[in-house]
């Protein structure tokens, strides 16, 4: 596998429609008379509203015009429009939206298993695409997306917001500086707590067919960080996984938390009725598609893992031991890079029952030398450690970023997903998987 894993803003703008589009994206400084990007969204759940809807309307309306919102749920698309504060037409038919609203930029925020369907359709129409992670959920979808992009000559941006958290940029830049010499191995453990971790088991994420499992839905974030931090591709993946706490492992079950006879004894009882926005967006729209947002974490149809371990070998010879656990008393991660000249240790604190005093503790430890504390550069305020705001700015407004902060492209989307797809396959087939056997990436 060769090639860059990022597109510069300039490349994206050039690929997406020439000078007029480029100057429109460049923002108000380029002149108010410029045409705005015609922007549409498919899949109008919370992510569409909170990341790609409301903030875009509020902060980028000088460069972007929202021209259409589409969802298969006719009720939810109307609630989403109201919650975003949008005034554009709504659709339940994607082709009709594309024909009528004529967007030149599409954001895909549907359930993961359908991302590839819309990516390919949009590319075939000559539209540039931004997709939420994961770009795809299996290797067949991955090949179809890469082939479609090549054929269309258009570009895909995969919105890996974690890269844009200042603390993650600090890690990237310290590794690039050579402070620990050549990186030889990585220890990486991600902890999802009993609030956030459990939530995946309440929703569509609990089904492989929809999320690709957390190996793809969640771990693709982490695998993208590692690919980017190491500037390397995954080569071989061996993994283990189990469902030890949720699903069939549970002591009792019901359909939803609402009306559950076990509420008083269930530690995972979650009362959606206390959140009006979620009640409107999900419960109020259940009649159209049967999607229950507060599903039981012990449902017997859960077919994903809640406990996952993998060993990954990378193209530059680095090996990584990785784990994700989904019912922890802490939310955050530990990652350590071992190198020929030292070790770089990071402990990230997202949520815990004590005051950690910081959200990220980073230590550079020199071989035969001292330990020094590294302070992340920049503000961590806003969603996903400050990554959401910086990513939106880079896409819609800012000038070129340095090469290592380029917008993630389809290649980055593919290699991140393929690590998880290979891990899932390794568990199913009880053997190490060669990533190059899954998809042709050029
Ligand atoms: N980058 C991040 O940090 C981050 C955070 C949250 C979610 N996400 C991603 O955003 C996406 C949406 O997540 P969410 O939490 O908003 O989910 P959600 O369930 O709230 O919303 C998904 C929407 O897609 C619609 N949908 C389902 N199938 C569809 C289809 N075939 N065609 C069109 N629409 C369809 C649903 O009706 C729903 O409105 C997911 O891909 C998720 O992985 C990314």
Tab-separated table of C-alpha atoms and ligand atoms in Angstrom:
chain	number	residue	atom	x	y	z
A	1	UNK	CA	0.000	0.000	0.000
A	2	UNK	CA	1.449	3.344	-0.944
A	3	UNK	CA	0.381	6.939	-1.118
A	4	UNK	CA	-0.526	9.799	1.124
A	5	UNK	CA	-3.196	9.497	3.784
A	6	UNK	CA	-4.414	13.041	3.619
A	7	UNK	CA	-5.796	15.606	1.234
A	8	UNK	CA	-4.830	19.220	1.563
A	9	UNK	CA	-7.644	21.658	1.667
A	10	UNK	CA	-6.360	22.981	-1.650
A	11	UNK	CA	-6.523	19.510	-3.249
A	12	UNK	CA	-10.027	18.974	-1.885
A	13	UNK	CA	-11.216	22.324	-3.140
A	14	UNK	CA	-9.665	21.752	-6.560
A	15	UNK	CA	-11.152	18.306	-6.808
A	16	UNK	CA	-14.551	19.446	-5.685
A	17	UNK	CA	-15.353	21.934	-8.312
A	18	UNK	CA	-12.820	24.540	-9.266
A	19	UNK	CA	-12.179	28.124	-8.406
A	20	UNK	CA	-15.685	29.241	-7.510
A	21	UNK	CA	-16.073	26.465	-4.979
A	22	UNK	CA	-12.589	27.052	-3.685
A	23	UNK	CA	-13.122	30.708	-3.014
A	24	UNK	CA	-16.523	30.026	-1.504
A	25	UNK	CA	-14.994	27.595	0.946
A	26	UNK	CA	-12.226	30.009	1.751
A	27	UNK	CA	-14.707	32.172	3.631
A	28	UNK	CA	-15.926	35.704	3.833
A	29	UNK	CA	-12.449	37.178	3.464
A	30	UNK	CA	-12.647	36.177	-0.192
A	31	UNK	CA	-15.683	38.350	-0.810
A	32	UNK	CA	-19.399	38.109	-0.088
A	33	UNK	CA	-20.347	37.804	-3.757
A	34	UNK	CA	-18.859	34.302	-4.069
A	35	UNK	CA	-21.197	31.341	-4.468
A	36	UNK	CA	-21.739	29.298	-1.323
A	37	UNK	CA	-21.255	25.540	-1.180
A	38	UNK	CA	-24.583	23.743	-1.642
A	39	UNK	CA	-24.500	21.381	1.308
A	40	UNK	CA	-26.796	18.454	2.123
A	41	UNK	CA	-26.910	15.798	4.832
A	42	UNK	CA	-28.121	12.189	4.673
A	43	UNK	CA	-28.953	10.620	8.067
A	44	UNK	CA	-30.312	13.149	10.541
A	45	UNK	CA	-29.622	11.786	14.022
A	46	UNK	CA	-27.733	13.449	16.873
A	47	UNK	CA	-24.386	13.558	15.077
A	48	UNK	CA	-25.894	15.286	12.059
A	49	UNK	CA	-27.641	17.819	14.263
A	50	UNK	CA	-24.892	18.556	16.778
A	51	UNK	CA	-21.790	18.389	14.583
A	52	UNK	CA	-22.741	18.896	10.946
A	53	UNK	CA	-26.053	20.764	11.213
A	54	UNK	CA	-26.549	23.397	13.890
A	55	UNK	CA	-22.900	24.566	14.182
A	56	UNK	CA	-22.517	24.757	10.410
A	57	UNK	CA	-25.674	26.853	10.092
A	58	UNK	CA	-24.599	29.099	12.970
A	59	UNK	CA	-20.924	29.558	12.124
A	60	UNK	CA	-20.414	28.980	8.393
A	61	UNK	CA	-23.545	30.376	6.737
A	62	UNK	CA	-21.391	32.904	4.873
A	63	UNK	CA	-19.718	30.059	2.961
A	64	UNK	CA	-22.204	27.177	3.100
A	65	UNK	CA	-25.886	26.950	2.227
A	66	UNK	CA	-27.833	23.999	3.633
A	67	UNK	CA	-29.985	22.857	0.703
A	68	UNK	CA	-31.382	19.518	1.855
A	69	UNK	CA	-31.795	17.085	4.730
A	70	UNK	CA	-32.665	13.442	4.133
A	71	UNK	CA	-33.458	10.491	6.390
A	72	UNK	CA	-35.436	7.297	5.884
A	73	UNK	CA	-37.502	8.286	8.921
A	74	UNK	CA	-39.936	11.013	7.755
A	75	UNK	CA	-40.642	12.122	11.318
A	76	UNK	CA	-37.020	12.315	12.460
A	77	UNK	CA	-35.915	14.419	9.518
A	78	UNK	CA	-38.492	17.056	10.483
A	79	UNK	CA	-37.489	17.024	14.167
A	80	UNK	CA	-33.823	17.258	13.146
A	81	UNK	CA	-34.545	20.222	10.895
A	82	UNK	CA	-36.214	22.004	13.802
A	83	UNK	CA	-33.455	21.116	16.290
A	84	UNK	CA	-30.791	22.337	13.850
A	85	UNK	CA	-32.653	25.538	13.110
A	86	UNK	CA	-32.601	24.796	9.357
A	87	UNK	CA	-35.032	26.112	6.782
A	88	UNK	CA	-34.170	23.893	3.796
A	89	UNK	CA	-36.410	21.224	2.213
A	90	UNK	CA	-36.471	17.731	3.747
A	91	UNK	CA	-36.549	14.382	1.938
A	92	UNK	CA	-36.952	10.679	2.604
A	93	UNK	CA	-35.701	9.715	-0.858
A	94	UNK	CA	-31.985	10.290	-1.443
A	95	UNK	CA	-32.189	10.463	-5.245
A	96	UNK	CA	-35.000	12.966	-5.030
A	97	UNK	CA	-32.913	15.144	-2.732
A	98	UNK	CA	-29.944	14.979	-5.092
A	99	UNK	CA	-32.135	15.775	-8.138
A	100	UNK	CA	-34.066	18.570	-6.469
A	101	UNK	CA	-31.676	20.226	-4.030
A	102	UNK	CA	-28.593	19.730	-6.258
A	103	UNK	CA	-25.964	19.779	-3.508
A	104	UNK	CA	-22.292	19.932	-4.441
A	105	UNK	CA	-21.174	18.635	-1.049
A	106	UNK	CA	-22.769	15.776	0.856
A	107	UNK	CA	-22.300	14.827	4.504
A	108	UNK	CA	-23.092	11.202	5.354
A	109	UNK	CA	-24.224	10.608	8.932
A	110	UNK	CA	-26.423	7.547	8.572
A	111	UNK	CA	-26.081	4.262	10.405
A	112	UNK	CA	-22.552	2.979	9.578
A	113	UNK	CA	-23.591	-0.012	7.458
A	114	UNK	CA	-25.158	2.367	4.894
A	115	UNK	CA	-22.285	4.861	4.510
A	116	UNK	CA	-20.789	3.064	1.508
A	117	UNK	CA	-24.129	2.975	-0.316
A	118	UNK	CA	-24.433	6.756	-0.213
A	119	UNK	CA	-20.729	7.410	-0.809
A	120	UNK	CA	-20.872	5.436	-4.054
A	121	UNK	CA	-24.154	7.028	-5.156
A	122	UNK	CA	-22.846	10.523	-4.538
A	123	UNK	CA	-19.562	9.857	-6.324
A	124	UNK	CA	-21.469	8.468	-9.300
A	125	UNK	CA	-23.307	11.780	-9.452
A	126	UNK	CA	-20.031	13.688	-9.444
A	127	UNK	CA	-20.566	14.977	-5.916
A	128	UNK	CA	-17.815	15.229	-3.329
A	129	UNK	CA	-18.423	13.398	-0.137
A	130	UNK	CA	-17.682	13.781	3.511
A	131	UNK	CA	-18.502	10.750	5.591
A	132	UNK	CA	-18.535	10.150	9.283
A	133	UNK	CA	-16.335	7.325	10.438
A	134	UNK	CA	-16.331	4.435	9.808
A	135	UNK	CA	-16.149	4.861	6.030
A	136	UNK	CA	-17.286	1.239	5.540
A	137	UNK	CA	-18.090	-1.779	7.681
A	138	UNK	CA	-16.662	-4.621	5.572
A	139	UNK	CA	-14.050	-5.264	2.928
A	140	UNK	CA	-16.537	-5.565	0.044
A	141	UNK	CA	-17.907	-2.092	0.777
A	142	UNK	CA	-14.344	-0.823	1.108
A	143	UNK	CA	-13.324	-2.005	-2.337
A	144	UNK	CA	-16.533	-0.608	-3.856
A	145	UNK	CA	-15.897	2.836	-2.345
A	146	UNK	CA	-12.246	2.993	-3.420
A	147	UNK	CA	-13.123	1.866	-6.953
A	148	UNK	CA	-15.993	4.364	-7.210
A	149	UNK	CA	-13.804	7.233	-6.062
A	150	UNK	CA	-11.131	6.387	-8.596
A	151	UNK	CA	-13.684	6.099	-11.396
A	152	UNK	CA	-15.461	9.341	-10.484
A	153	UNK	CA	-12.272	11.382	-10.030
A	154	UNK	CA	-13.865	12.985	-6.976
A	155	UNK	CA	-12.717	12.998	-3.375
A	156	UNK	CA	-13.852	11.640	-0.047
A	157	UNK	CA	-13.084	13.178	3.309
A	158	UNK	CA	-13.454	10.894	6.330
A	159	UNK	CA	-14.150	13.077	9.330
A	160	UNK	CA	-11.710	11.611	11.840
A	161	UNK	CA	-12.189	14.347	14.416
A	162	UNK	CA	-9.948	12.691	17.040
A	163	UNK	CA	-6.879	13.732	15.015
A	164	UNK	CA	-7.828	17.366	15.537
A	165	UNK	CA	-7.883	17.303	19.351
A	166	UNK	CA	-4.822	19.425	20.283
A	167	UNK	CA	-3.514	16.677	22.590
A	168	UNK	CA	-3.481	14.220	19.673
A	169	UNK	CA	-1.641	16.689	17.487
A	170	UNK	CA	0.895	17.103	20.325
A	171	UNK	CA	1.479	13.328	20.340
A	172	UNK	CA	1.914	13.300	16.566
A	173	UNK	CA	4.429	16.142	16.659
A	174	UNK	CA	6.454	14.680	19.515
A	175	UNK	CA	6.776	11.368	17.647
A	176	UNK	CA	7.715	13.228	14.456
A	177	UNK	CA	10.461	15.066	16.381
A	178	UNK	CA	12.289	11.764	16.975
A	179	UNK	CA	12.364	12.355	20.741
A	180	UNK	CA	12.062	8.618	21.476
A	181	UNK	CA	14.088	7.541	18.440
A	182	UNK	CA	12.615	4.890	16.175
A	183	UNK	CA	9.283	3.668	17.530
A	184	UNK	CA	9.398	-0.104	18.016
A	185	UNK	CA	6.109	-0.973	19.733
A	186	UNK	CA	2.910	0.533	21.114
A	187	UNK	CA	0.759	-0.350	24.141
A	188	UNK	CA	-2.758	1.024	23.606
A	189	UNK	CA	-5.777	0.404	25.884
A	190	UNK	CA	-9.082	2.196	25.482
A	191	UNK	CA	-11.644	2.222	28.285
A	192	UNK	CA	-15.349	2.875	27.719
A	193	UNK	CA	-17.301	3.354	30.905
A	194	UNK	CA	-20.641	2.040	32.102
A	195	UNK	CA	-22.359	5.140	30.629
A	196	UNK	CA	-20.754	5.565	27.209
A	197	UNK	CA	-19.822	1.905	26.696
A	198	UNK	CA	-23.292	0.703	27.629
A	199	UNK	CA	-24.911	3.126	25.219
A	200	UNK	CA	-23.542	1.227	22.199
A	201	UNK	CA	-25.416	-1.846	23.373
A	202	UNK	CA	-28.737	0.029	23.540
A	203	UNK	CA	-28.729	1.077	19.893
A	204	UNK	CA	-28.091	-0.205	16.348
A	205	UNK	CA	-24.386	-0.416	17.196
A	206	UNK	CA	-25.180	-3.703	18.964
A	207	UNK	CA	-25.603	-5.398	15.569
A	208	UNK	CA	-22.635	-6.223	13.344
A	209	UNK	CA	-24.730	-5.731	10.224
A	210	UNK	CA	-25.251	-2.082	11.169
A	211	UNK	CA	-22.003	-1.059	12.895
A	212	UNK	CA	-19.474	-3.663	11.787
A	213	UNK	CA	-19.097	-4.241	15.581
A	214	UNK	CA	-17.145	-1.898	17.858
A	215	UNK	CA	-13.993	-3.159	16.155
A	216	UNK	CA	-15.099	-0.965	13.259
A	217	UNK	CA	-17.546	1.566	14.701
A	218	UNK	CA	-15.424	2.619	17.666
A	219	UNK	CA	-11.925	1.194	17.210
A	220	UNK	CA	-11.593	2.706	13.720
A	221	UNK	CA	-11.099	6.052	15.516
A	222	UNK	CA	-8.207	4.542	17.479
A	223	UNK	CA	-6.751	2.686	14.508
A	224	UNK	CA	-6.790	5.898	12.510
A	225	UNK	CA	-4.917	7.683	15.285
A	226	UNK	CA	-2.289	4.937	15.340
A	227	UNK	CA	-1.897	4.829	11.536
A	228	UNK	CA	-1.463	8.595	11.566
A	229	UNK	CA	0.766	8.772	14.651
A	230	UNK	CA	3.042	6.056	13.256
A	231	UNK	CA	2.702	7.116	9.609
A	232	UNK	CA	2.267	3.429	8.778
A	233	UNK	CA	-0.282	0.919	7.489
A	234	UNK	CA	-1.608	-2.155	9.281
A	235	UNK	CA	-0.217	-5.374	7.800
A	236	UNK	CA	-1.226	-8.302	10.021
A	237	UNK	CA	-3.939	-8.471	12.676
A	238	UNK	CA	-4.590	-11.190	15.289
A	239	UNK	CA	-7.456	-10.675	17.695
A	240	UNK	CA	-9.605	-12.115	20.459
A	241	UNK	CA	-13.008	-10.969	21.618
A	242	UNK	CA	-15.871	-11.882	23.873
A	243	UNK	CA	-19.327	-10.768	24.978
A	244	UNK	CA	-19.001	-11.090	28.717
A	245	UNK	CA	-21.205	-8.448	30.289
A	246	UNK	CA	-23.968	-7.333	27.908
A	247	UNK	CA	-26.389	-9.275	25.674
A	248	UNK	CA	-26.997	-12.897	26.555
A	249	UNK	CA	-24.578	-12.577	29.475
A	250	UNK	CA	-27.094	-10.361	31.309
A	251	UNK	CA	-29.189	-11.612	34.233
A	252	UNK	CA	-32.573	-10.431	32.842
A	253	UNK	CA	-33.868	-8.427	29.915
A	254	UNK	CA	-36.710	-6.396	28.414
A	255	UNK	CA	-37.178	-4.536	25.120
A	256	UNK	CA	-36.518	-0.971	26.314
A	257	UNK	CA	-35.697	0.766	29.583
A	258	UNK	CA	-39.076	2.452	29.297
A	259	UNK	CA	-41.583	0.096	30.893
A	260	UNK	CA	-38.926	-2.373	32.016
A	261	UNK	CA	-40.015	-4.424	35.066
A	262	UNK	CA	-36.344	-4.706	36.162
A	263	UNK	CA	-35.683	-0.942	36.403
A	264	UNK	CA	-35.076	-0.871	40.150
A	265	UNK	CA	-32.419	-3.599	40.083
A	266	UNK	CA	-30.750	-2.851	36.731
A	267	UNK	CA	-27.510	-0.837	37.015
A	268	UNK	CA	-27.856	0.084	33.348
A	269	UNK	CA	-31.360	1.533	33.614
A	270	UNK	CA	-31.352	4.746	31.562
A	271	UNK	CA	-34.319	7.097	31.604
A	272	UNK	CA	-34.612	8.698	28.186
A	273	UNK	CA	-37.844	10.426	29.250
A	274	UNK	CA	-35.728	12.961	31.176
A	275	UNK	CA	-34.231	14.340	27.956
A	276	UNK	CA	-36.749	16.248	25.847
A	277	UNK	CA	-34.543	16.528	22.751
A	278	UNK	CA	-33.923	12.773	22.682
A	279	UNK	CA	-37.596	12.066	23.342
A	280	UNK	CA	-38.551	14.229	20.359
A	281	UNK	CA	-35.837	12.883	18.048
A	282	UNK	CA	-36.132	9.194	18.851
A	283	UNK	CA	-39.138	8.168	20.948
A	284	UNK	CA	-41.420	10.562	19.098
A	285	UNK	CA	-40.306	9.035	15.774
A	286	UNK	CA	-40.390	5.337	16.742
A	287	UNK	CA	-43.719	4.788	15.011
A	288	UNK	CA	-42.056	5.319	11.604
A	289	UNK	CA	-39.187	2.832	11.873
A	290	UNK	CA	-39.367	0.992	15.198
A	291	UNK	CA	-35.900	2.239	16.219
A	292	UNK	CA	-35.753	2.336	20.017
A	293	UNK	CA	-32.991	4.535	21.407
A	294	UNK	CA	-33.206	3.088	24.926
A	295	UNK	CA	-33.019	-0.604	24.000
A	296	UNK	CA	-32.062	-3.163	26.643
A	297	UNK	CA	-28.300	-3.742	26.964
A	298	UNK	CA	-29.062	-7.382	27.656
A	299	UNK	CA	-30.971	-8.039	24.407
A	300	UNK	CA	-30.283	-11.515	23.087
A	301	UNK	CA	-29.739	-10.311	19.516
A	302	UNK	CA	-26.509	-8.463	20.475
A	303	UNK	CA	-23.832	-9.984	18.250
A	304	UNK	CA	-20.858	-7.669	18.858
A	305	UNK	CA	-18.025	-7.973	21.383
A	306	UNK	CA	-17.748	-6.039	24.636
A	307	UNK	CA	-14.179	-7.160	25.392
A	308	UNK	CA	-11.567	-6.944	22.632
A	309	UNK	CA	-7.817	-7.490	22.282
A	310	UNK	CA	-5.614	-7.382	19.202
A	311	UNK	CA	-1.993	-7.529	18.151
A	312	UNK	CA	-1.291	-5.482	15.023
A	313	UNK	CA	1.892	-5.454	12.974
A	314	UNK	CA	2.562	-2.312	10.910
A	315	UNK	CA	4.341	-1.635	7.632
A	316	UNK	CA	7.257	0.070	9.441
A	317	UNK	CA	7.871	-2.946	11.682
A	318	UNK	CA	6.100	-1.508	14.752
A	319	UNK	CA	3.852	-3.889	16.674
A	320	UNK	CA	0.924	-2.789	18.810
A	321	UNK	CA	-0.987	-4.507	21.563
A	322	UNK	CA	-4.454	-2.971	21.703
A	323	UNK	CA	-7.529	-3.490	23.831
A	324	UNK	CA	-10.945	-1.959	24.325
A	325	UNK	CA	-13.228	-2.741	27.252
A	326	UNK	CA	-16.764	-1.411	27.355
A	327	UNK	CA	-18.041	-1.575	30.953
A	328	UNK	CA	-15.294	0.143	32.911
A	329	UNK	CA	-15.532	2.544	35.898
A	330	UNK	CA	-13.312	4.918	33.882
A	331	UNK	CA	-13.549	6.524	30.441
A	332	UNK	CA	-10.334	7.357	28.617
A	333	UNK	CA	-7.202	5.615	27.433
A	334	UNK	CA	-3.573	4.774	28.027
A	335	UNK	CA	-1.144	4.741	25.165
A	336	UNK	CA	2.617	4.333	25.321
A	337	UNK	CA	5.111	4.443	22.477
A	338	UNK	CA	8.319	2.507	23.074
A	339	UNK	CA	11.312	3.630	21.061
A	340	UNK	CA	15.040	3.142	20.709
A	341	UNK	CA	15.736	6.300	22.738
A	342	UNK	CA	12.918	6.241	25.261
A	343	UNK	CA	9.216	5.957	25.923
A	344	UNK	CA	6.305	8.350	25.538
A	345	UNK	CA	3.452	7.598	27.970
A	346	UNK	CA	0.017	9.159	27.819
A	347	UNK	CA	-2.902	8.688	30.201
A	348	UNK	CA	-6.080	10.351	29.002
A	349	UNK	CA	-8.815	11.073	31.553
A	350	UNK	CA	-12.266	11.568	30.057
A	351	UNK	CA	-14.445	10.584	33.000
A	352	UNK	CA	-13.829	8.992	36.385
A	353	UNK	CA	-15.198	9.176	39.917
A	354	UNK	CA	-12.355	11.411	41.137
A	355	UNK	CA	-10.824	14.681	40.062
A	356	UNK	CA	-7.823	13.779	37.920
A	357	UNK	CA	-6.795	17.432	37.810
A	358	UNK	CA	-6.087	17.203	34.079
A	359	UNK	CA	-7.588	15.613	31.016
A	360	UNK	CA	-4.289	14.330	29.711
A	361	UNK	CA	-1.021	13.418	31.386
A	362	UNK	CA	1.930	12.967	29.046
A	363	UNK	CA	5.457	11.960	29.996
A	364	UNK	CA	8.512	11.702	27.804
A	365	UNK	CA	10.942	9.313	29.498
A	366	UNK	CA	14.472	9.247	28.083
A	367	UNK	CA	16.542	6.056	28.126
A	368	UNK	CA	19.338	6.492	30.707
A	369	UNK	CA	17.816	9.895	31.468
A	370	UNK	CA	15.015	11.816	33.083
A	371	UNK	CA	11.246	11.971	32.824
A	372	UNK	CA	9.734	15.199	31.515
A	373	UNK	CA	6.107	16.234	31.499
A	374	UNK	CA	4.714	17.295	28.115
A	375	UNK	CA	1.820	19.754	28.046
A	376	UNK	CA	-0.667	19.430	25.177
A	377	UNK	CA	-0.751	22.548	23.012
A	378	UNK	CA	-4.068	24.299	22.506
A	379	UNK	CA	-7.553	24.227	23.987
A	380	UNK	CA	-9.450	21.005	24.610
A	381	UNK	CA	-12.855	22.685	24.778
A	382	UNK	CA	-15.650	21.572	22.457
A	383	UNK	CA	-16.626	18.062	21.349
A	384	UNK	CA	-14.070	15.241	21.277
A	385	UNK	CA	-11.279	17.082	23.069
A	386	UNK	CA	-11.569	20.150	20.856
A	387	UNK	CA	-11.329	18.075	17.661
A	388	UNK	CA	-14.843	18.759	16.371
A	389	UNK	CA	-14.459	22.535	16.136
A	390	UNK	CA	-10.993	22.416	14.583
A	391	UNK	CA	-12.104	19.860	11.999
A	392	UNK	CA	-15.115	21.963	10.961
A	393	UNK	CA	-12.911	25.043	10.693
A	394	UNK	CA	-10.421	23.203	8.531
A	395	UNK	CA	-13.118	21.879	6.222
A	396	UNK	CA	-15.222	24.974	5.842
A	397	UNK	CA	-12.938	27.914	6.403
A	398	UNK	CA	-9.265	27.798	7.303
A	399	UNK	CA	-6.243	28.037	5.042
A	400	UNK	CA	-3.952	25.088	4.324
A	401	UNK	CA	-2.857	23.009	7.290
A	402	UNK	CA	0.630	21.548	7.646
A	403	UNK	CA	1.025	18.224	5.823
A	404	UNK	CA	0.457	16.125	8.927
A	405	UNK	CA	-2.846	17.901	9.676
A	406	UNK	CA	-4.371	17.385	6.231
A	407	UNK	CA	-7.956	16.244	6.007
A	408	UNK	CA	-8.152	12.424	6.184
A	409	UNK	CA	-8.979	10.866	2.821
A	410	UNK	CA	-10.433	7.546	1.645
A	411	UNK	CA	-7.118	5.813	2.109
A	412	UNK	CA	-7.062	6.800	5.772
A	413	UNK	CA	-10.723	5.757	6.036
A	414	UNK	CA	-9.937	2.379	4.492
A	415	UNK	CA	-6.849	1.518	6.527
A	416	UNK	CA	-8.575	2.447	9.799
A	417	UNK	CA	-11.637	0.308	9.021
A	418	UNK	CA	-9.597	-2.561	7.643
A	419	UNK	CA	-7.696	-2.969	10.915
A	420	UNK	CA	-11.028	-3.521	12.675
A	421	UNK	CA	-12.479	-5.643	9.884
A	422	UNK	CA	-9.356	-7.847	10.021
A	423	UNK	CA	-9.642	-8.105	13.825
A	424	UNK	CA	-13.272	-9.202	13.563
A	425	UNK	CA	-12.350	-11.719	10.889
A	426	UNK	CA	-9.403	-12.979	12.944
A	427	UNK	CA	-11.753	-13.799	15.822
A	428	UNK	CA	-14.297	-15.478	13.537
A	429	UNK	CA	-11.702	-17.514	11.676
A	430	UNK	CA	-9.251	-18.002	14.568
A	431	UNK	CA	-6.217	-16.970	12.526
A	432	UNK	CA	-4.082	-13.890	11.823
A	433	UNK	CA	-5.395	-11.836	8.904
A	434	UNK	CA	-3.230	-10.138	6.289
A	435	UNK	CA	-4.841	-6.770	5.540
A	436	UNK	CA	-3.541	-6.830	1.954
A	437	UNK	CA	-5.686	-9.934	1.320
A	438	UNK	CA	-8.865	-7.963	2.015
A	439	UNK	CA	-8.745	-4.953	-0.317
A	440	UNK	CA	-6.540	-3.485	-3.053
A	441	UNK	CA	-5.405	-0.038	-1.924
A	442	UNK	CA	-3.172	1.922	-4.257
B	1	LIG	N1	-16.821	11.110	14.735
B	1	LIG	C1	-17.465	10.958	15.866
B	1	LIG	O1	-16.930	11.249	16.918
B	1	LIG	C2	-18.885	10.435	15.849
B	1	LIG	C3	-19.695	10.580	16.984
B	1	LIG	C4	-20.990	10.087	16.918
B	1	LIG	C5	-21.447	9.462	15.767
B	1	LIG	N2	-20.624	9.358	14.694
B	1	LIG	C6	-21.098	8.709	13.457
B	1	LIG	O2	-22.193	9.453	12.953
B	1	LIG	C7	-23.148	8.597	12.353
B	1	LIG	C8	-24.507	8.837	12.952
B	1	LIG	O3	-24.500	8.523	14.326
B	1	LIG	P1	-25.695	8.981	15.287
B	1	LIG	O4	-25.224	8.757	16.666
B	1	LIG	O5	-26.201	10.309	14.882
B	1	LIG	O6	-26.771	7.854	14.932
B	1	LIG	P2	-28.364	7.996	14.930
B	1	LIG	O7	-28.921	6.649	15.027
B	1	LIG	O8	-28.765	9.006	15.930
B	1	LIG	O9	-28.661	8.625	13.489
B	1	LIG	C9	-28.558	7.891	12.318
B	1	LIG	C10	-29.648	8.355	11.393
B	1	LIG	O10	-29.517	7.628	10.157
B	1	LIG	C11	-30.838	7.275	9.717
B	1	LIG	N3	-30.748	6.103	8.852
B	1	LIG	C12	-30.677	4.798	9.191
B	1	LIG	N4	-30.582	4.032	8.099
B	1	LIG	C13	-30.588	4.877	7.039
B	1	LIG	C14	-30.531	4.685	5.641
B	1	LIG	N5	-30.414	3.465	5.092
B	1	LIG	N6	-30.578	5.770	4.842
B	1	LIG	C15	-30.691	7.011	5.364
B	1	LIG	N7	-30.754	7.253	6.686
B	1	LIG	C16	-30.700	6.200	7.524
B	1	LIG	C17	-31.602	7.010	10.992
B	1	LIG	O11	-32.994	7.113	10.776
B	1	LIG	C18	-31.044	8.079	11.925
B	1	LIG	O12	-31.802	9.249	11.870
B	1	LIG	C19	-22.619	7.180	12.535
B	1	LIG	O13	-21.989	6.764	11.392
B	1	LIG	C20	-21.621	7.306	13.672
B	1	LIG	O14	-20.582	6.363	13.553
B	1	LIG	C21	-19.364	9.846	14.709
